[in-house]
Each structure stands twice: as structure tokens, then as C-alpha cells.
C-alpha positions as CSV (number, residue, x, y, z in Angstrom):
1,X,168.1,40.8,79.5
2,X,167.2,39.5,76.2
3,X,168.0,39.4,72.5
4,X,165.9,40.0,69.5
5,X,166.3,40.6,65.9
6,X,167.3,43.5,64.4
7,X,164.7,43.6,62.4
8,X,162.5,40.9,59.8
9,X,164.8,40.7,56.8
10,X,167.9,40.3,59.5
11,X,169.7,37.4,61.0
12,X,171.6,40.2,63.8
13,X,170.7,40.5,66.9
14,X,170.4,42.7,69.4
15,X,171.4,42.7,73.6
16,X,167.9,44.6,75.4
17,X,167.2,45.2,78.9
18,X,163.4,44.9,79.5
19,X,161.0,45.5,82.4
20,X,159.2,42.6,84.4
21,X,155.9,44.7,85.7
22,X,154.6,41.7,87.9
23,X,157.7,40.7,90.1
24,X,155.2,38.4,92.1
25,X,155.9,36.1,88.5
26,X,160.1,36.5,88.9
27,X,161.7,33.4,91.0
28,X,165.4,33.5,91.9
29,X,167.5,31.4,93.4
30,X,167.2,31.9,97.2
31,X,170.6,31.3,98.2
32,X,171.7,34.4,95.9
33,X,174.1,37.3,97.7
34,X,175.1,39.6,95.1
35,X,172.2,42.9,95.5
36,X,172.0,42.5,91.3
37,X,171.4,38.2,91.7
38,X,174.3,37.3,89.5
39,X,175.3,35.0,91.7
40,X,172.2,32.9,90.9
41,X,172.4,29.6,90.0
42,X,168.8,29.2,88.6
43,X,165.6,31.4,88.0
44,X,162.0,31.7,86.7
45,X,160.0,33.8,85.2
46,X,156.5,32.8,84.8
47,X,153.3,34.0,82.6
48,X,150.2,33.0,81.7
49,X,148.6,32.5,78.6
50,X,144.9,31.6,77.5
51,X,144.5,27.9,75.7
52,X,144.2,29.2,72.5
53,X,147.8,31.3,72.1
54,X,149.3,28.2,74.1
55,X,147.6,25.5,71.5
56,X,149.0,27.9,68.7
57,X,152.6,28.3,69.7
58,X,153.1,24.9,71.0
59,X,150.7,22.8,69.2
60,X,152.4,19.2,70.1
61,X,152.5,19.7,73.5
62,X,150.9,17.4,76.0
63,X,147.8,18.5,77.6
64,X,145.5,16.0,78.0
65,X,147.9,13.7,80.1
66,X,148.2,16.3,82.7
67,X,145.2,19.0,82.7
68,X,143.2,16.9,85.1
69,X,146.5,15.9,87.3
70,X,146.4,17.7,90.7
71,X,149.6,18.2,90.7
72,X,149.7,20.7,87.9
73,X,146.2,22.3,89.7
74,X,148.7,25.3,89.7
75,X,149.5,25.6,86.3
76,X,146.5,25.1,84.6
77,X,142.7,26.3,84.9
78,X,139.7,26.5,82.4
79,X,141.3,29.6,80.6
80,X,144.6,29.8,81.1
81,X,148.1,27.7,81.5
82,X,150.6,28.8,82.9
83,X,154.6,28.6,81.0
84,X,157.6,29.6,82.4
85,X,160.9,30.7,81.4
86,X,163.7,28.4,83.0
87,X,167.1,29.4,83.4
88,X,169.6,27.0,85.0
89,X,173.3,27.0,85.4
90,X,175.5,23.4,83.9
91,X,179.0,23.8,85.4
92,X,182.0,21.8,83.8
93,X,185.1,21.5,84.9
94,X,187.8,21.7,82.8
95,X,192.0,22.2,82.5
96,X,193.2,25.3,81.6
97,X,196.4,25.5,80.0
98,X,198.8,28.1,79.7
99,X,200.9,28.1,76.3
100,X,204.6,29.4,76.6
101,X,203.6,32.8,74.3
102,X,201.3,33.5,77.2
103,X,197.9,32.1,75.4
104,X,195.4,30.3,76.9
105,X,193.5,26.8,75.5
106,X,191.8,24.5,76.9
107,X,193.7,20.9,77.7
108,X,191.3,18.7,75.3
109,X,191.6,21.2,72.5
110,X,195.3,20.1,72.4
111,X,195.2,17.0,71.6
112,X,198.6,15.7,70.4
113,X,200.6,19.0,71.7
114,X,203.3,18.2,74.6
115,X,201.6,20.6,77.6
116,X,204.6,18.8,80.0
117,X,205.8,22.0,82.0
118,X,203.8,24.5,81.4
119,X,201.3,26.0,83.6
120,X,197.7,24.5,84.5
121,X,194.7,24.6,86.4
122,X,191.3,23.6,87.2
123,X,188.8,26.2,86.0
124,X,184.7,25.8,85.9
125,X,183.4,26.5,83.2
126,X,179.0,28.2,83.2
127,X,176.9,27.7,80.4
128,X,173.4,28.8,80.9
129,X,170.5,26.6,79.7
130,X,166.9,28.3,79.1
131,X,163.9,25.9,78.6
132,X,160.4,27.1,78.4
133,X,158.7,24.6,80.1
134,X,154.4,24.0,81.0
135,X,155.0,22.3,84.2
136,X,155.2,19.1,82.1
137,X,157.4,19.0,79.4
138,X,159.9,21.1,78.0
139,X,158.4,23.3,75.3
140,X,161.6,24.9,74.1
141,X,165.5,24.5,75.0
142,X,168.9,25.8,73.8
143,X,171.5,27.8,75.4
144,X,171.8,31.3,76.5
145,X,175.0,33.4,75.3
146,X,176.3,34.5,78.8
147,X,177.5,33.1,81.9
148,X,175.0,34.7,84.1
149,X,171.1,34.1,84.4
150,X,169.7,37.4,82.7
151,X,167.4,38.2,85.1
152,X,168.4,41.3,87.1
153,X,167.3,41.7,90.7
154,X,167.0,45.7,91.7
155,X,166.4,46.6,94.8
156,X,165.9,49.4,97.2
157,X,167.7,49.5,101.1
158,X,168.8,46.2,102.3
159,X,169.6,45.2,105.6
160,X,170.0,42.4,107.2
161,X,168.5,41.9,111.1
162,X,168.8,38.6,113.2
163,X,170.2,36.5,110.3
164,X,166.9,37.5,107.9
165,X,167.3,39.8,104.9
166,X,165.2,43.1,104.9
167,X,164.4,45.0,101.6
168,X,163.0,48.5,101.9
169,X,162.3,51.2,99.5
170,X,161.7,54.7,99.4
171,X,158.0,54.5,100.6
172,X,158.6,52.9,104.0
173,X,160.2,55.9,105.6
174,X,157.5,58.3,104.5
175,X,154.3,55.8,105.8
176,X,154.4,57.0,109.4
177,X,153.8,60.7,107.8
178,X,151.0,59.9,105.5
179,X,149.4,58.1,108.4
180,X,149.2,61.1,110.9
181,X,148.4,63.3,107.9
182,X,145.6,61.0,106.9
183,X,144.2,61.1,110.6
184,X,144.4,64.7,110.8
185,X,142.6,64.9,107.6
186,X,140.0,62.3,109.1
187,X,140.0,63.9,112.1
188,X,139.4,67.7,110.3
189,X,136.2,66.0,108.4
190,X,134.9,64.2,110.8
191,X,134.9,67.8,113.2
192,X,133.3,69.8,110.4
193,X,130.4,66.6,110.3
194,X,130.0,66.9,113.8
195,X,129.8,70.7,114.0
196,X,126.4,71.9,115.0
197,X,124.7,73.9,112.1
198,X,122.9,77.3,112.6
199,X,118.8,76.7,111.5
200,X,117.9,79.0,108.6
201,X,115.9,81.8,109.6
């Protein structure tokens, strides 16, 4: 999920829904439940982009204190460097008051109001940071508008199978068929190959 522009001359914005074609590049929290990952309390979504768009988008970053580091071995090479989107969770916990007409405010936007009596609670409060970082240093930060990391998990069949999750989608059922269909295929050439040929006479 993302936002973009409405178009140049426009300071709206628009909600989109876009497609991640390399899912191998998607990191989500592991300790997620919910089958859509809103539960998740951080995520990444990585890319990689050759040294000339990186030098042109981020031209203060840092690269000659790290490109030679082993420990970033991962994120750069000769022709690429690698940048990720990072989306993390900042809880905050904060008192929740209930006003006598039924309205709610928070207890430190009241300052000078007598809350004696009336209803409260503690209630945590999600903001959701993105940075785009280079392994070293963060490129870009401010927050997301949402309480939820917008990176949607679909999957297909899950189960779960001595305490380890299984994911399954439509192909698996239908392997076993292609397999004897490829053999008898196989099979079927490798007969006609075999078959002895009549000489031309």
C-alpha cells in the first residue's frame, strides 16, 4: 500500500495497492499470525539499484566508509547497492479519557480541565515509521499515515503440522498428476525411439 500524487500540479494524494513481483525481496516480521500480516510489528522490502540512480537520488550518502566493509558484502557489489524500505512500529502509551458528553481526548491534551471522576484508561497508541535505509545510514525517514505496516501478506492454504507453519497453493495438489503425465509422455517417446524401423525397399 502506498500513496502517490494525484498528479504534477497537485498536492492530493492518493491510497494504491501495488504488486511486489519478487517476494524473495519482502521481509516480515516472523512472529506475525494474522494470514494478511497486520499483526506485524516491522517489515522490509528490499531492491537494488545500480551506482549511478543511487549516487543521483541520494547524493550525500556515505559510501566510501562502508563499500569495502565486509559486513555490508551483502548490500553492495561493483554494480549495484542494495536499499530497503523499513517499516517499524513506535508504541506509546497514553491515558484515554472519557468526557461526560461521551467524547474522547487524550489526558495531556487537557491540561487544566478537572478529569476527577470520569472514566480512564491505558490505551497504546501505533505510529508507523518508514526509513529508507543503505545498510548504513538512513537515506530517508518520516511517518506513515496508518497504524499498520502496508505490506500485505497473501497467501494460499495454510496449515500448521508439528508446531511449523505450512503454506501451499494451488499447484501443489496438481504436481503428482503432471509427474505421471510427464512419465507417460517420456515413457510414449522413448517407446516410439526404441521401436524397430522397417528398411526401405
Amino acid at each position: 500500500v502506498y500513496t502517490e500524487y494525484c498528479d504534477e500540479n497537485s498536492f492530493d494524494q492518493d491510497i494504491k495497492i501495488g504488486r511486489i513481483r519478487d517476494r524473495f525481496s519482502v521481509y516480515l516480521d516472523p512472529d506475525r499470525q494474522e494470514p494478511d500480516g497486520s499483526d506485524a510489528k516491522f517489515g522490509f522490502v528490499t531492491e537494488r539499484l545500480n551506482r549511478d540512480d543511487f549516487k543521483r537520488d541520494y547524493p550525500k550518502a556515505d559510501l566510501q566508509s562502508w563499500e569495502k566493509d565486509r559486513d555490508y558484502a551483502d548490500w553492495i557489489d561493483e554494480d549495484t547497492i542494495l536499499v530497503a524500505d523499513y517499516y517499524f512500529i513506535e508504541e506509546t502509551t497514553k491515558t484515554l479519557v472519557q468526557l461526560p458528553d461521551g467524547t474522547t481526548a487524550w489526558a495531556d491534551e487537557l491540561k487544566g480541565v478537572n478529569t476527577e471522576g470520569l472514566n480512564k484508561r491505558q490505551s497504546i497508541v501505533k505510529n508507523v515509521i518508514w526509513q529508507k535505509i543503505n545498510g548504513n545510514e538512513v537515506l530517508e525517514e518520516t511517518e506513515w499515515m496508518g497504524k499498520y505496516i502496508p505490506i500485505v501478506e497473501v497467501i494460499g492454504n495454510e496449515s500448521e503440522i508439528e508446531g511449523k507453519r505450512r503454506l501451499t497453493g494451488i499447484v501443489e495438489a496438481a504436481m503428482d498428476a503432471q509427474r505421471m503425465h510427464n512419465y507417460a509422455i517420456s515413457a510414449m517417446v522413448e517407446n516410439i525411439a526404441l521401436a524397430p524401423k522397417a528398411p526401405y525397399r
